[in-house]
GROMACS .gro file of C-alpha atoms in nm:
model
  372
    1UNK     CA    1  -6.278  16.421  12.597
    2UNK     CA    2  -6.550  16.261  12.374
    3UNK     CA    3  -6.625  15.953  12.270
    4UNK     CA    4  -6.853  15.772  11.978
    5UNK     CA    5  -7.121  15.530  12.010
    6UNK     CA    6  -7.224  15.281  11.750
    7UNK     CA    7  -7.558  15.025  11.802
    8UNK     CA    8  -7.576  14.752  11.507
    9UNK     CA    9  -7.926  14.599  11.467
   10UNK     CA   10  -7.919  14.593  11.867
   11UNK     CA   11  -8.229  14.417  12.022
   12UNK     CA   12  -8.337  14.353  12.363
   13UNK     CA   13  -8.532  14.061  12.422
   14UNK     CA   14  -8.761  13.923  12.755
   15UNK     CA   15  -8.870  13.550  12.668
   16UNK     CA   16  -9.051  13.609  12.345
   17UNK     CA   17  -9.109  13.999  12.360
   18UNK     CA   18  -8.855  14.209  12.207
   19UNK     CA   19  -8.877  14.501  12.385
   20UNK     CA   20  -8.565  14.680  12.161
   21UNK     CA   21  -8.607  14.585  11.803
   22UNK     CA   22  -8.291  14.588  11.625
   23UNK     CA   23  -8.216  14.959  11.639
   24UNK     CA   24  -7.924  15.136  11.462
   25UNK     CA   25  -7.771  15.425  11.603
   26UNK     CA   26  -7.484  15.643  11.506
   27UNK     CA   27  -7.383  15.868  11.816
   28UNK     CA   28  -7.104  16.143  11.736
   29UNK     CA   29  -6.844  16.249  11.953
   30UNK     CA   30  -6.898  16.484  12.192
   31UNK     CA   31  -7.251  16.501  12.051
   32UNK     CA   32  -7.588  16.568  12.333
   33UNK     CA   33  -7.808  16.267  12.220
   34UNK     CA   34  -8.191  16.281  12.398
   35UNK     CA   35  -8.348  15.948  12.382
   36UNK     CA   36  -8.744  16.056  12.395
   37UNK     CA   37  -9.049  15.870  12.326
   38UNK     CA   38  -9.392  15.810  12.528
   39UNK     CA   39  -9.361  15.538  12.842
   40UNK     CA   40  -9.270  15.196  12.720
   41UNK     CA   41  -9.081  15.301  12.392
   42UNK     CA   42  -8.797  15.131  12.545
   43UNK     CA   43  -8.563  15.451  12.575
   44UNK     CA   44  -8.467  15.344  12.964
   45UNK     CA   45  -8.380  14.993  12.849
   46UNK     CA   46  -8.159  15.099  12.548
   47UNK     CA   47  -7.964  15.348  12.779
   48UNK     CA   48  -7.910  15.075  13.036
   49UNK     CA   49  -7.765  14.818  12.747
   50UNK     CA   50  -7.528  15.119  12.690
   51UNK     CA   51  -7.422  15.139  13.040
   52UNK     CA   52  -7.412  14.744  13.063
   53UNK     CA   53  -7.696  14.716  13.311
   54UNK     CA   54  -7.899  14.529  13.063
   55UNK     CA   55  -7.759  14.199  12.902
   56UNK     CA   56  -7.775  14.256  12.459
   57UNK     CA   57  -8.013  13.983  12.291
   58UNK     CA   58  -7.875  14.035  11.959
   59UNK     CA   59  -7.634  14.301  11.782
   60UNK     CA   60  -7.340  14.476  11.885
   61UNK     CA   61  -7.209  14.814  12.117
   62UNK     CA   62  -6.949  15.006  11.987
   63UNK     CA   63  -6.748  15.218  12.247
   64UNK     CA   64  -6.486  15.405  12.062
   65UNK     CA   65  -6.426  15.142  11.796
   66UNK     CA   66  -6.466  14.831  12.049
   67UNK     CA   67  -6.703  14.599  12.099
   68UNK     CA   68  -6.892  14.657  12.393
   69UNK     CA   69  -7.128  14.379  12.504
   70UNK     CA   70  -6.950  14.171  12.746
   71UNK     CA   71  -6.734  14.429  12.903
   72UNK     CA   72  -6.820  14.528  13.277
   73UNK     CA   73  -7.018  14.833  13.354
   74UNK     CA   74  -6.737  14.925  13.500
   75UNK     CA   75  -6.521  14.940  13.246
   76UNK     CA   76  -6.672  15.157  12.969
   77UNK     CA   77  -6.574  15.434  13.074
   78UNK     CA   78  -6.948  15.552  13.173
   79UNK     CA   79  -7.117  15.720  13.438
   80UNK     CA   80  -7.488  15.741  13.486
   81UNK     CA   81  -7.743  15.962  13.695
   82UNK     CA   82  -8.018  15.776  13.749
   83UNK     CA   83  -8.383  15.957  13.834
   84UNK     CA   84  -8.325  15.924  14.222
   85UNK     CA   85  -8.043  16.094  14.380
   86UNK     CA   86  -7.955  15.787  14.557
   87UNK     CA   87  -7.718  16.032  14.803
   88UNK     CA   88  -7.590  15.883  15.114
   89UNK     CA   89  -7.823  16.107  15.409
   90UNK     CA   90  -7.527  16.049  15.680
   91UNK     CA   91  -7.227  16.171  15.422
   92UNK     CA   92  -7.106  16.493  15.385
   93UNK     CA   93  -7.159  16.627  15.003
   94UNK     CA   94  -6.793  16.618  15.026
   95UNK     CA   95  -6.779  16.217  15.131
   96UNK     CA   96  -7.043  16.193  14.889
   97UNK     CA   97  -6.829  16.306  14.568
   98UNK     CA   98  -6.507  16.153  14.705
   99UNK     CA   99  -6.669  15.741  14.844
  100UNK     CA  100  -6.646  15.666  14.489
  101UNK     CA  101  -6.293  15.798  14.423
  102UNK     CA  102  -6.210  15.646  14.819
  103UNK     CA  103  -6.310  15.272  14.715
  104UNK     CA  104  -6.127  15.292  14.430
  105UNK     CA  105  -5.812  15.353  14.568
  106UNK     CA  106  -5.758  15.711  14.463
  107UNK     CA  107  -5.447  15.908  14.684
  108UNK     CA  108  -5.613  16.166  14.893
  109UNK     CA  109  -5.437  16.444  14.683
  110UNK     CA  110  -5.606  16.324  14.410
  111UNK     CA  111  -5.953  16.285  14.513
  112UNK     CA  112  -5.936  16.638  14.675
  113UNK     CA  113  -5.845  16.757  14.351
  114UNK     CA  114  -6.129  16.639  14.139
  115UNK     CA  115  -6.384  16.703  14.402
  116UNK     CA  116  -6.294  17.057  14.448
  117UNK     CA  117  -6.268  17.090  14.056
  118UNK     CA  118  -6.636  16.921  14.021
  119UNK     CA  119  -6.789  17.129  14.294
  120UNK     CA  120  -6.622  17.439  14.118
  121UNK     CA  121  -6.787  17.330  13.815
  122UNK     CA  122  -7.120  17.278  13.961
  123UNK     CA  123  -7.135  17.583  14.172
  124UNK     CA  124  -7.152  17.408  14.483
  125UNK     CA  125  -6.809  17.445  14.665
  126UNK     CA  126  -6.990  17.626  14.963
  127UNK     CA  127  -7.258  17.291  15.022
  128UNK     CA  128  -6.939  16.999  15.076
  129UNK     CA  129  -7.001  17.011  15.446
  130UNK     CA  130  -7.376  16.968  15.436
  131UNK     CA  131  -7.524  16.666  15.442
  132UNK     CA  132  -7.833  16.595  15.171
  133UNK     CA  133  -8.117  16.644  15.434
  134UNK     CA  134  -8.007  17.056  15.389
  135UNK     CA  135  -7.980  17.042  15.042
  136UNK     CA  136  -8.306  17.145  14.805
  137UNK     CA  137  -8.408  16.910  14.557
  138UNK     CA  138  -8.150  17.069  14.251
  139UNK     CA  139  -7.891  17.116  14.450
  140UNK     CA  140  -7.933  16.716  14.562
  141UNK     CA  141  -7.920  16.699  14.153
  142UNK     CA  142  -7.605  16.871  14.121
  143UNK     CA  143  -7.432  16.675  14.364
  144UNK     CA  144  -7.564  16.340  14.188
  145UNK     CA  145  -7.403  16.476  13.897
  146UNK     CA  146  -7.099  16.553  14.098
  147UNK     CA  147  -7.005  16.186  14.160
  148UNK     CA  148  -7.046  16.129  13.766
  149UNK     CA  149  -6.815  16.416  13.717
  150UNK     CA  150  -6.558  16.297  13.972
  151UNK     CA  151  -6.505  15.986  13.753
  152UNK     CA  152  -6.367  16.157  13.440
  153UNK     CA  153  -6.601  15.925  13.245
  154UNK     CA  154  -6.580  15.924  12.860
  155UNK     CA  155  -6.939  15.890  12.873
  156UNK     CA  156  -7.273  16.072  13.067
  157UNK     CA  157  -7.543  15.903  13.042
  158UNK     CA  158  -7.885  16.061  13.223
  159UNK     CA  159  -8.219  15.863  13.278
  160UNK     CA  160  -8.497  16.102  13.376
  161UNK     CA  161  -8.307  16.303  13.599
  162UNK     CA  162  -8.514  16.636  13.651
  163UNK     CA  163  -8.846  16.401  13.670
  164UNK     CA  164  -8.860  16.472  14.065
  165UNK     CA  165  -8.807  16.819  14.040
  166UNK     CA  166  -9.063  17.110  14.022
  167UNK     CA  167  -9.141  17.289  13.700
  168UNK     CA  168  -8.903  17.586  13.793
  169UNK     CA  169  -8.636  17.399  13.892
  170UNK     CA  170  -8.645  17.180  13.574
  171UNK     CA  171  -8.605  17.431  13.355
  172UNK     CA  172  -8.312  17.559  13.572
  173UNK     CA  173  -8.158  17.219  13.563
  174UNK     CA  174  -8.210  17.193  13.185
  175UNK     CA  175  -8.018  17.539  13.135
  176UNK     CA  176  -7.725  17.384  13.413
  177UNK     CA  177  -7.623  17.060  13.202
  178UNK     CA  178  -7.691  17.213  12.860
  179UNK     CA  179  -7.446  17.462  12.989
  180UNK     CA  180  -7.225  17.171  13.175
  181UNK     CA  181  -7.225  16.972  12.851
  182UNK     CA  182  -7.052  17.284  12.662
  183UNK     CA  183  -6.823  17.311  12.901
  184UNK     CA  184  -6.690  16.962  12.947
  185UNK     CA  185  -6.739  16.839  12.577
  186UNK     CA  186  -6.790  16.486  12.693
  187UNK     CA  187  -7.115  16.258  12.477
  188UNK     CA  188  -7.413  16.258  12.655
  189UNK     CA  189  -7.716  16.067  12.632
  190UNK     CA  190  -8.026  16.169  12.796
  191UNK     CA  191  -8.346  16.008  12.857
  192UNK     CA  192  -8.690  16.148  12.880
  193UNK     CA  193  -9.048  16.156  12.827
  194UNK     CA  194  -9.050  16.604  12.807
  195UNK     CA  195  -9.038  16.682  12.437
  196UNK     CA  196  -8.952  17.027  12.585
  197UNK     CA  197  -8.637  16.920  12.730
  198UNK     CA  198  -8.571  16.693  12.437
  199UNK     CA  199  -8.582  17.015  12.241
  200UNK     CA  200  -8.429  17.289  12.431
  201UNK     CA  201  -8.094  17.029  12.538
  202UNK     CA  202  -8.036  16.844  12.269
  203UNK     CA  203  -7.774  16.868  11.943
  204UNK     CA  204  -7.985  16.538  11.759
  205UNK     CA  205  -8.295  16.351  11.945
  206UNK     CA  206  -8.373  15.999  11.883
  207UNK     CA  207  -8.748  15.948  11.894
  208UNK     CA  208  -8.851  15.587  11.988
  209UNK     CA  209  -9.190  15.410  11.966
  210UNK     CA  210  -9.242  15.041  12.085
  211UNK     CA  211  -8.852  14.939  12.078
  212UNK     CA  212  -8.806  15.101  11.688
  213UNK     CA  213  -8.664  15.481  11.628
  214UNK     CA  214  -8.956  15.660  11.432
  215UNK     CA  215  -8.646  15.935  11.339
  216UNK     CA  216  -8.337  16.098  11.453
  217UNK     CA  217  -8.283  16.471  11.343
  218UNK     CA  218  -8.159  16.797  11.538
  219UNK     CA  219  -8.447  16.957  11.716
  220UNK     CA  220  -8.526  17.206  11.471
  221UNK     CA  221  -8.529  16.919  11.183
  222UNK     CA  222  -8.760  16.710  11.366
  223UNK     CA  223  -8.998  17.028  11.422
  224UNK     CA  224  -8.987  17.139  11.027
  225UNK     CA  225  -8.995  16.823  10.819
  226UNK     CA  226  -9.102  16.524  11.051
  227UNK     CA  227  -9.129  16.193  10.900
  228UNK     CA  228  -9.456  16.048  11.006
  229UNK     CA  229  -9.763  16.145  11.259
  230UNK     CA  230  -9.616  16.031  11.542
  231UNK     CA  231  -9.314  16.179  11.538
  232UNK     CA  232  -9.513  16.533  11.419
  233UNK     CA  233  -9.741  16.485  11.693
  234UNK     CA  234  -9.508  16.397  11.978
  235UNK     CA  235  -9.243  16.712  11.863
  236UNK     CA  236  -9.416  17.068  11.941
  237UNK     CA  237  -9.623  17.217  12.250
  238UNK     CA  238  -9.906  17.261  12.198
  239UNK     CA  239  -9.917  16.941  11.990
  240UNK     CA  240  -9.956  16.950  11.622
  241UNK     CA  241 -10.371  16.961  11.509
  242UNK     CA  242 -10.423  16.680  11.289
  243UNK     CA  243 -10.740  16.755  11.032
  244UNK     CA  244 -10.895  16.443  10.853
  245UNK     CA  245 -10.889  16.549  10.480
  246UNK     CA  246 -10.988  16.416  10.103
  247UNK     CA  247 -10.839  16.459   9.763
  248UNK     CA  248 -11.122  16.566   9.556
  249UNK     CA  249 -11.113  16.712   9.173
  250UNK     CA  250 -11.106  17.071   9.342
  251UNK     CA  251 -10.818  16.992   9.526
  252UNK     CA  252 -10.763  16.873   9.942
  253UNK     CA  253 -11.083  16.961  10.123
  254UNK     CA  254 -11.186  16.966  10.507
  255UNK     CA  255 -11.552  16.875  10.555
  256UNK     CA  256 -11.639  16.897  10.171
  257UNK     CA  257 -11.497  17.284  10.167
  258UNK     CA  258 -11.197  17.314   9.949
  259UNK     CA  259 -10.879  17.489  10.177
  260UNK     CA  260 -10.642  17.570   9.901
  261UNK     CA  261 -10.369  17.292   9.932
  262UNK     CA  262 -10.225  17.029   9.655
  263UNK     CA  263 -10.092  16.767   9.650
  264UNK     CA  264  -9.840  16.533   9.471
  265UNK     CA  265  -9.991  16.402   9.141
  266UNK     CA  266  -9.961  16.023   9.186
  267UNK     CA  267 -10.225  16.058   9.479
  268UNK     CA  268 -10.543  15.891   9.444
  269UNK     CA  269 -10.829  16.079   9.423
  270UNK     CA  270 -11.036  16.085   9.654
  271UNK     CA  271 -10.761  15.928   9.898
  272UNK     CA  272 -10.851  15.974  10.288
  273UNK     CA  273 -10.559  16.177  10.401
  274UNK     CA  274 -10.430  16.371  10.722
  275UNK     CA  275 -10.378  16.747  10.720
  276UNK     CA  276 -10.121  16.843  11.004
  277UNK     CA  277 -10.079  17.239  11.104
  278UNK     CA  278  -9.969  17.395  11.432
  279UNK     CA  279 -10.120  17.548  11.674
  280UNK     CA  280  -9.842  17.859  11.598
  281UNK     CA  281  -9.874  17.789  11.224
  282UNK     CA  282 -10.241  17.937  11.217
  283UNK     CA  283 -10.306  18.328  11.170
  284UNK     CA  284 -10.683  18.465  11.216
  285UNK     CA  285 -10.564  18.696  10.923
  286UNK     CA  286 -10.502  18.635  10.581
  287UNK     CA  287 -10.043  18.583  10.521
  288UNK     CA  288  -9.997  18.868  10.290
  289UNK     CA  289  -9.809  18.628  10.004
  290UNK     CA  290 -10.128  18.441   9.905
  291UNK     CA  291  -9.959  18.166   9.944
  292UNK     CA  292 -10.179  17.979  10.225
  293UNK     CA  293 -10.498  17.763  10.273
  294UNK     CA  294 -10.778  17.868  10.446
  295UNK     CA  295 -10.975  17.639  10.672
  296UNK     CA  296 -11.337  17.679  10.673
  297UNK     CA  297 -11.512  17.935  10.908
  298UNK     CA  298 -11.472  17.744  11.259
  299UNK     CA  299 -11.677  17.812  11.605
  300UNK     CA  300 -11.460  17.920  11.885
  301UNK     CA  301 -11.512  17.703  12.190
  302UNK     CA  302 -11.310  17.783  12.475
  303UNK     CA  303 -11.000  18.116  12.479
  304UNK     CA  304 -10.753  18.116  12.683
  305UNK     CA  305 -10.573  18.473  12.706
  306UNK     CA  306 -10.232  18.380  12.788
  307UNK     CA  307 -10.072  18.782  12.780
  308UNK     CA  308  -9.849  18.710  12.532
  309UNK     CA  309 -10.073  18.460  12.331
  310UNK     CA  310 -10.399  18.409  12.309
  311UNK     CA  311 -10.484  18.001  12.258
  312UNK     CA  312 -10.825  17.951  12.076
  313UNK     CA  313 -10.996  17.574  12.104
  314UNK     CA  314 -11.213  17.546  11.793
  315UNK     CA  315 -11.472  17.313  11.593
  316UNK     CA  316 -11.459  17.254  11.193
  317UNK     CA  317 -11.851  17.246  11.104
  318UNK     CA  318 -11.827  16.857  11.083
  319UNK     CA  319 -11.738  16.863  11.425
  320UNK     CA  320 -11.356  16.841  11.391
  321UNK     CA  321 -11.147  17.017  11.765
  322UNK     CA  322 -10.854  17.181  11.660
  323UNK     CA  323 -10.587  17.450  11.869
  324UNK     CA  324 -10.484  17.775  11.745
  325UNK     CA  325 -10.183  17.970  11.909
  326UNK     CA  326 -10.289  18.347  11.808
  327UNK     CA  327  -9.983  18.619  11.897
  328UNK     CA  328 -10.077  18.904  12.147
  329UNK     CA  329 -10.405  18.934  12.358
  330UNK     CA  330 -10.652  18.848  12.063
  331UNK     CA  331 -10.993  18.972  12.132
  332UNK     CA  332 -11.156  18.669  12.060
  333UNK     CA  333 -11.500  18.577  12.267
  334UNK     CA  334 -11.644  18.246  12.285
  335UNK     CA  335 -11.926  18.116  12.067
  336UNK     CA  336 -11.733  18.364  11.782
  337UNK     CA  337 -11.683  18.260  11.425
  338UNK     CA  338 -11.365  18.256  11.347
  339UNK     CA  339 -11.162  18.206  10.979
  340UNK     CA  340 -10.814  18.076  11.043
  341UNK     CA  341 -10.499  18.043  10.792
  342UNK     CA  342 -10.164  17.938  10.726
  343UNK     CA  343  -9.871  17.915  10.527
  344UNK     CA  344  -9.840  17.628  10.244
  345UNK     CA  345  -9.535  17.541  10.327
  346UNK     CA  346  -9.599  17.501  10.703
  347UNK     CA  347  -9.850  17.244  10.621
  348UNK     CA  348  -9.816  16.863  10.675
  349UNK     CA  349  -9.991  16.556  10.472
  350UNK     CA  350 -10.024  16.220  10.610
  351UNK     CA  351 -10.119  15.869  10.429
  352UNK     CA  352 -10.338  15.632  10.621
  353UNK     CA  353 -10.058  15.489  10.737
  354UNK     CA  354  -9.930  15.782  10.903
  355UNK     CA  355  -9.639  15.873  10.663
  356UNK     CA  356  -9.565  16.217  10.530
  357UNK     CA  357  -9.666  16.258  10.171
  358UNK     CA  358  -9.648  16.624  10.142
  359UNK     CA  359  -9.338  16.734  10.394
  360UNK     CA  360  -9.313  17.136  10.429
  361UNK     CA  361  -9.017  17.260  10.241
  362UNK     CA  362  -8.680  17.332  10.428
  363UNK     CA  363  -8.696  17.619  10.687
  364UNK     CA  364  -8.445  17.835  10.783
  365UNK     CA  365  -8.245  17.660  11.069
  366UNK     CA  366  -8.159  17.877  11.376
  367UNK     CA  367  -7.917  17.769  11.690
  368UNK     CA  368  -7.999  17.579  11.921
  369UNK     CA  369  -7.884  17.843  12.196
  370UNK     CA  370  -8.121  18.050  12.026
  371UNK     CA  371  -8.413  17.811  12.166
  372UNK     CA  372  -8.235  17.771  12.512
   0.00000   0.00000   0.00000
């Protein structure tokens, strides 16, 4: 079962602050949507006007071609897991799945059934007779997601839900509803700060700043061709360098030294510009095609030897900090001068107002289950 979700110009307004500013969303059918953006974007709020939680100032929901904003949470055929488990301690897991199902007047037959069929789906058939207190902290998750399940919603929608959990079980908990969501096929929307869930879960993100969406792309799209600093900076771990730069006569130079990069012939010379690489973009030897800039020779700060990486914190000679991601155990000593490259085409430029002018060309996409 899947269902699509439209937003038209939808804004959320508090007195005179619009907090969601009149955002327009396409969501496909049976399509993982993660809502991500830095605290305060607004991605909470616009999942709770989805759910009906929060009232719409202006625009319409769509919920499989019907309008949306007056009908009862309750009727949208949505369920939500919210950040807390909000389990009851004295139930069962069992009486937790079913209460729902029991207060709406469900036969017994029935409820049995879809418990037993979410608890075979969530790998937890052999916790119903616990109670929460003897649960760990994803198997509490599981059984939140349980009572969603148990609904047959058309509709999941997730708001922070690993953010109490420890760094292993995250990424456990990430791999368990990307896998769930293949599974049942239903649209989900999920919230979150963690550009590395955002990336590893989704099928298209939606990345919010102060109530607008900066873009919406699959995960790899976002990573290859963003469409402005923000969005470049906020996709990628480590985060994207960012390299002040100038359009002189010899072409873009860092700190006065020309690094082998054009740019588009309409820009200005001597235009103040932005030069974004990644940390994983940068090689300490020259690419073999020729086809690369070089920065200018840098002084290695601080190296930390990873095993399988080696991550080198540098300084430009005018002072400019930068990240490089070297493969392997690099012998690379601090205080060392260093001469770093990289690839033309995996090279970003940014106007002053933070707007790609020089986007690197289209990369080879690769699945998603490839990143998982």
């Amino acid at each position: 079962m899947s269902t699509p979700i439209e937003l038209k110009s939808v804004v959320k307004r508090f007195g005179a602050h619009d907090v969601i500013r009149g955002i327009d969303l396409d969501l496909k059918p049976g399509e993982f949507t993660v809502f991500v953006g830095p605290s305060g974007c607004g991605k909470s709020t616009l999942l709770r006007m989805i759910a009906g939680l929060e009232t719409i100032s202006d625009g319409d929901l769509v919920i499989d071609g019907a309008r949306m904003n007056d009908v009862p949470p309750a009727k949208r055929g949505i369920a939500m897991v919210f950040q807390s488990y909000a389990l009851y301690p004295h139930m069962s897991v069992y009486k937790n799945l079913a209460f729902g199902l029991e207060t709406a007047g469900y036969k017994r037959s029935e409820i049995e059934r879809r418990v037993m069929a979410a608890a075979d789906v969530l790998q937890i058939t052999e916790l119903l007779k616990r109670r929460p207190k003897a649960l760990s902290g994803g198997q509490r998750q599981r059984v939140a997601i349980g009572r969603s399940i148990v609904r047959d919603p058309k509709i999941f929608l997730f708001d922070e839900p690993l953010s109490n959990l420890d760094a292993e079980l995250r990424v456990q908990m990430r791999v368990e509803i990307t896998k769930l969501h293949k599974k049942l096929g239903n649209t989900m929307i999920y919230v979150t700060h963690d550009q590395v869930e955002a990336m590893t879960m989704a099928d298209r993100i939606v990345v919010l700043r102060a109530g607008e969406v900066m873009q919406v792309g699959t995960p790899l799209d976002l990573y290859n061709r963003p469409a402005n600093q923000f969005v470049a900076g906020f996709i990628g771990s480590p985060k994207m360098n960012f390299l002040p730069v100038v359009v002189a006569p010899r072409g873009v130079t860092l700190d006065e030294t020309p690094i082998g990069l054009s740019v588009p012939q309409d820009t200005p010379a001597h235009a103040a510009l932005t030069l974004g690489v990644r940390p994983e973009h940068l090689s300490a030897a020259p690419l073999p095609t020729g086809e690369q800039i070089t920065l200018p020779p840098l002084r290695v700060d601080l190296v930390e030897h990873l095993g399988g990486s080696t991550v080198v914190h540098a300084s430009t000679p005018g002072g400019r900090t930068l990240c490089a991601m070297l493969p392997g155990q690099t012998p690379i000593t601090q205080g060392a001068i260093l001469t770093l490259h990289a690839a033309r085409e995996a090279c970003h430029l940014f106007d002053p107002e933070g707007q790609v002018i020089h986007a690197a060309p289209p990369l080879p996409d690769v699945s998603k289950k490839a990143m998982i």
